[in-house]
Short mmCIF file of C-alpha atoms in Angstrom, two decimals:
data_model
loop_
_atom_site.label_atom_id
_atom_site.label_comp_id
_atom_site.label_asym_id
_atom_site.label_seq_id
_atom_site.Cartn_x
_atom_site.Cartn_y
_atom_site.Cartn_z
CA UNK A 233 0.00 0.00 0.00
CA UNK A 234 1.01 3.43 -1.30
CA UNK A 235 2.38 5.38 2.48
CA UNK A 236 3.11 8.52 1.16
CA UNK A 237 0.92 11.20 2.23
CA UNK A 238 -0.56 8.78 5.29
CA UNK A 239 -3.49 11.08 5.96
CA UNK A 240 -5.15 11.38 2.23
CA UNK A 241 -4.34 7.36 2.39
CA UNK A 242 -6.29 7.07 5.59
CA UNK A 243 -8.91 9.27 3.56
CA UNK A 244 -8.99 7.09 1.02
CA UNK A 245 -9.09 3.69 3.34
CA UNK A 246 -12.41 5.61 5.27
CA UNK A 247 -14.34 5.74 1.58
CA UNK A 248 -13.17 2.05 0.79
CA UNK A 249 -14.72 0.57 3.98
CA UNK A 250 -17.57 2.88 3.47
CA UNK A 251 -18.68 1.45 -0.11
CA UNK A 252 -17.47 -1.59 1.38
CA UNK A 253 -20.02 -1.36 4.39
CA UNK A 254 -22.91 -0.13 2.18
CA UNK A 255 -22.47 -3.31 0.11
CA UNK A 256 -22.65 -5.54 3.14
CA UNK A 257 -26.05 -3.70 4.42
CA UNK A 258 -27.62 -3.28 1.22
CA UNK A 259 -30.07 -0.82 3.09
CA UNK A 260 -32.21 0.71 0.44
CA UNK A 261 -33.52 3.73 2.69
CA UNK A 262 -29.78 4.47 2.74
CA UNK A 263 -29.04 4.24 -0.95
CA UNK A 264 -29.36 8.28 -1.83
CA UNK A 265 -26.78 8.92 1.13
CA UNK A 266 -24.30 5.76 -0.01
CA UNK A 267 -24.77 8.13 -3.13
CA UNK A 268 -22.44 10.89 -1.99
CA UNK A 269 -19.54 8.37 -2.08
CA UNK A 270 -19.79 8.55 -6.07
CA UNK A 271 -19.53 11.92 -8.25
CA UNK A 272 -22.02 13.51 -9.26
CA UNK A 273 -20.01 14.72 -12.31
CA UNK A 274 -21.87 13.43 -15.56
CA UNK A 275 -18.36 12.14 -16.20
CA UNK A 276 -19.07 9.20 -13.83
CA UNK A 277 -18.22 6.05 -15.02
CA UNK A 278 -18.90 2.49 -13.40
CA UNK A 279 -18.52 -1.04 -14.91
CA UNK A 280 -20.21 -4.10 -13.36
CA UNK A 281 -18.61 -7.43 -14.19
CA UNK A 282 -21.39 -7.46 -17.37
CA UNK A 283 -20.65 -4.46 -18.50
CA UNK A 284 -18.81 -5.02 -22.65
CA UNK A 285 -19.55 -1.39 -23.73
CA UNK A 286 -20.18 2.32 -22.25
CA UNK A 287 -23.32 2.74 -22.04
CA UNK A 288 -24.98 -0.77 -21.91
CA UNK A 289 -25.79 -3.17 -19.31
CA UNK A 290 -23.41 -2.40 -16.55
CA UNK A 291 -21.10 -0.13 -18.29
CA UNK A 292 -23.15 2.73 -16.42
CA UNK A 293 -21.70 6.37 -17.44
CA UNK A 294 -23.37 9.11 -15.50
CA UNK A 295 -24.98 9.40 -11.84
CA UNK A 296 -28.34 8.03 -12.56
CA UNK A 297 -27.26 5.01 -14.63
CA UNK A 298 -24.89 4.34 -11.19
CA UNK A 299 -27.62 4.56 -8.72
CA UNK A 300 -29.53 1.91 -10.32
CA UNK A 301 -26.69 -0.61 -11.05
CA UNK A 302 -25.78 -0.12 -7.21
CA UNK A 303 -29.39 -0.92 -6.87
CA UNK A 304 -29.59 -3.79 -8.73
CA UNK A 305 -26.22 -5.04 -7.28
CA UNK A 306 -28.04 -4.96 -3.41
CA UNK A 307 -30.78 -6.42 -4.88
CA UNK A 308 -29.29 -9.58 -6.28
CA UNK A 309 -25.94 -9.85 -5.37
CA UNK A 310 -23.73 -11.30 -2.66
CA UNK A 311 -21.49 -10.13 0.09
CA UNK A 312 -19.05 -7.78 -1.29
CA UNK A 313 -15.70 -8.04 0.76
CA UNK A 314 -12.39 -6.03 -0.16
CA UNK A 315 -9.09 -7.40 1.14
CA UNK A 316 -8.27 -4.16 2.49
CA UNK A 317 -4.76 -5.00 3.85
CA UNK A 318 -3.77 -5.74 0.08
CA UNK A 319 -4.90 -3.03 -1.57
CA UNK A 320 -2.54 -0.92 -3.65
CA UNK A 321 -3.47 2.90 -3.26
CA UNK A 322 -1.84 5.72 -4.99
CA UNK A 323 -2.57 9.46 -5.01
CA UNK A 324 -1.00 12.05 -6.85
CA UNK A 325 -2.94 15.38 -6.07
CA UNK A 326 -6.59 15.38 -6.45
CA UNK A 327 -6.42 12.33 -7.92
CA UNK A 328 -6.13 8.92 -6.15
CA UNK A 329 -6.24 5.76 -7.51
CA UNK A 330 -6.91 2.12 -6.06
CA UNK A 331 -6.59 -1.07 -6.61
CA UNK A 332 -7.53 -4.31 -4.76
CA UNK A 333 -8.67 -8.12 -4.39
CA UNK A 334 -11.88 -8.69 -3.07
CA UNK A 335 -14.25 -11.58 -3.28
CA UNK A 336 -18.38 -11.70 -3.56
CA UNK A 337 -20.14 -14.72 -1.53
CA UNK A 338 -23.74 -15.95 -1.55
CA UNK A 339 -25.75 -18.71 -0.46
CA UNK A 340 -27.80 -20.23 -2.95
CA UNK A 341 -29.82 -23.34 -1.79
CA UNK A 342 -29.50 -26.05 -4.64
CA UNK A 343 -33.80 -26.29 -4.94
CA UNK A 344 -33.67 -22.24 -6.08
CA UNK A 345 -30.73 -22.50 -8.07
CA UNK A 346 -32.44 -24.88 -10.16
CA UNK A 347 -35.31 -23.05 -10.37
CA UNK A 348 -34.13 -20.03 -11.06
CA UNK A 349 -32.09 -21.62 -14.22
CA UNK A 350 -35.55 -23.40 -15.35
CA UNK A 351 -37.23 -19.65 -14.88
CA UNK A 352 -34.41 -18.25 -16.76
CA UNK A 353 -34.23 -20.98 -19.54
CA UNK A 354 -38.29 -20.40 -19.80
CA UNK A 355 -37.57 -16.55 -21.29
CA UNK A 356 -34.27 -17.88 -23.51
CA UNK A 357 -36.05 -20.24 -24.89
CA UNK A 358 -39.15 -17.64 -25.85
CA UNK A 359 -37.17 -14.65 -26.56
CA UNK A 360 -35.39 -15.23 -30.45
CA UNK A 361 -33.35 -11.34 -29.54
CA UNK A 362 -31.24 -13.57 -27.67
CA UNK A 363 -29.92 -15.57 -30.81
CA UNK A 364 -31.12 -18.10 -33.24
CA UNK A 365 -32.94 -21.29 -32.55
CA UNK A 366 -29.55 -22.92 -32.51
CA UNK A 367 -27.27 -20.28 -30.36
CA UNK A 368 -30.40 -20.44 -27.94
CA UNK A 369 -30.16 -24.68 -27.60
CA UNK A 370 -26.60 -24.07 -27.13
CA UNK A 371 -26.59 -21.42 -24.68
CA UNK A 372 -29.26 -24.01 -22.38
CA UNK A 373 -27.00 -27.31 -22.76
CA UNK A 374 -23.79 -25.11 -21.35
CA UNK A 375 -25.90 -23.28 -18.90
CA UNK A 376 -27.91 -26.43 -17.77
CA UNK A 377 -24.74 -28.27 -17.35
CA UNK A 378 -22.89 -25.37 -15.56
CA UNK A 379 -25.62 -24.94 -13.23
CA UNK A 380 -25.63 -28.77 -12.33
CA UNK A 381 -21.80 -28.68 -11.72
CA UNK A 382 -21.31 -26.13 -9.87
CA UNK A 383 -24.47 -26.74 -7.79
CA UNK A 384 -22.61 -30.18 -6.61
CA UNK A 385 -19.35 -27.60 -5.01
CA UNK A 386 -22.00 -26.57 -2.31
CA UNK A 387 -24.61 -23.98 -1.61
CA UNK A 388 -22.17 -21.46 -0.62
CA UNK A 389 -20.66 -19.44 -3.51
CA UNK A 390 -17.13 -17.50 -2.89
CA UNK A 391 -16.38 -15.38 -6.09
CA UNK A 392 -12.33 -13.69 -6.36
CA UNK A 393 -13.10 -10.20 -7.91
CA UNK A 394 -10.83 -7.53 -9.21
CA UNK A 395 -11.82 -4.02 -7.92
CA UNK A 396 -10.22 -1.26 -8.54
CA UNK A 397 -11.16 2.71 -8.70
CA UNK A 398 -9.83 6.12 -9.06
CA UNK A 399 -11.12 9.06 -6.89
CA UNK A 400 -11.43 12.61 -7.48
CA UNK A 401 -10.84 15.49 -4.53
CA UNK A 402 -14.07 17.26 -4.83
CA UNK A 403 -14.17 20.61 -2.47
CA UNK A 404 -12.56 18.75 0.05
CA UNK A 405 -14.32 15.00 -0.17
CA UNK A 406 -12.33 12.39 -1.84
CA UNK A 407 -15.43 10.74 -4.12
CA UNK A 408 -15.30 7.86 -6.89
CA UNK A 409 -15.14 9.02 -10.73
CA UNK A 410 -14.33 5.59 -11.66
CA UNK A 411 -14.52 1.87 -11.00
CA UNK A 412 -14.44 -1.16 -12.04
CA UNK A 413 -15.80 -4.88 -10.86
CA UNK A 414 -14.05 -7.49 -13.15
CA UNK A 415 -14.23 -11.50 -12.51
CA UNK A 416 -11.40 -13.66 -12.65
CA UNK A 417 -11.31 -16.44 -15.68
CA UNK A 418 -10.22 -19.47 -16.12
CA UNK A 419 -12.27 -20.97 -18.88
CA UNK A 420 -13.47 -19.42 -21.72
CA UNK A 421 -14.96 -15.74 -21.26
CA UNK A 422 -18.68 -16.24 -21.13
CA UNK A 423 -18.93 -13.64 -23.87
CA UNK A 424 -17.23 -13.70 -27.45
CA UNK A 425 -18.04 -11.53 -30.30
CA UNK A 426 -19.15 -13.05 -33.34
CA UNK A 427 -16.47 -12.34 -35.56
CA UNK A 428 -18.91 -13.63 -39.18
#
C-alpha cells in the first residue's frame, strides 16, 4: 500500500470501507446517502462485471445510470468483501487511484438454483433477440450443465473479484469518478463476439 501522504491514504481507506459497508447492508432507505460516495459529475463512469460497452448493461456512465446498477447489485448480489490489507493505493494530487482483491459470496440453496435456471431458460427459450434457434439450444445445454456442476461444489458461492477505482478530490471529499468490478477467468470468457 502506497504510504506517502498517510493522511489522504487514511482518507482514502475511510471511503473504501464505506462502499465496502454499504455493500454488506444493502439498506435501500440508505441508498441516496451511499450516493455521496460517487460523483455527481456526468463524467461518472462504473462497470459491473457485465458491462462489454459504455453505455450498456453495466457499463453505467453518469450518476443516474450508477444509482440503479448499485441498486440492482443490493438487490441480487452477494457479500461484497475487499481485502483491504492488500490493496494498492496511490494518489498524486486530487487524484487517487486504487486497486484491490476482493471476493463476492452468496448462499444459494440447490432447490432455487435450479429453479431459477428453469425460470431463466423459460424466457431464452421464448425470446429469439437472444440468438437463433440454434445459439439459444446451445446457450441451455452449457448453462444447464454449468448450473448442475457447480451446484454439486455446495450452496455457498465464494467469487475472487478484481476491484479497482480512481477518486477525485471534490471541495474537500475524496469521491469515486471511476470503478471497475471485473471477474477472474479461467475458462473461456462467457462472452465472445461473433467475428462472421
Amino acid at each position: 500500500m502506497n504510504q506517502a501522504g498517510s493522511a489522504p491514504i487514511e482518507e482514502i481507506k475511510a471511503v473504501l470501507l464505506r462502499f465496502q459497508e454499504g455493500y454488506l447492508q444493502r439498506d435501500a432507505a440508505a441508498l441516496d446517502e451511499f450516493m455521496q460516495l460517487f460523483s455527481s459529475n456526468t463524467e461518472l463512469e462504473v462497470i459491473g462485471t457485465g458491462g462489454i460497452y459504455p453505455g450498456d448493461d453495466e457499463w453505467c456512465c453518469g450518476p443516474a445510470a450508477v444509482r440503479e446498477l448499485v441498486k440492482n447489485d443490493w438487490e441480487g448480489w452477494g457479500d461484497f468483501r475487499l481485502e483491504m490489507e492488500r490493496a494498492h493505493i496511490h494518489i498524486r494530487g486530487e487524484v487517487a487511484w486504487c486497486a484491490a482483491p476482493a471476493t463476492v459470496t452468496m448462499f444459494i440453496e440447490r432447490e432455487e438454483g435450479i429453479q431459477d435456471y428453469l425460470d431463466y431458460l423459460q424466457a431464452l427459450a421464448k425470446d429469439e433477440d437472444l440468438g437463433s434457434p440454434e445459439e439459444r439450444l446451445l446457450e441451455i445445454l452449457r448453462g444447464s450443465s454449468n448450473t448442475l456442476c457447480e451446484l454439486q461444489r455446495g450452496e455457498t458461492f465464494v467469487w475472487p473479484l478484481r476491484f479497482s477505482a480512481v477518486l477525485i478530490n471534490d471541495d474537500g471529499a475524496w469521491r469515486f469518478i471511476q470503478m471497475q468490478f471485473s471477474f477472474a477467468t479461467t475458462r473461456f470468457p462467457d462472452v465472445r463476439i461473433n467475428a462472421g
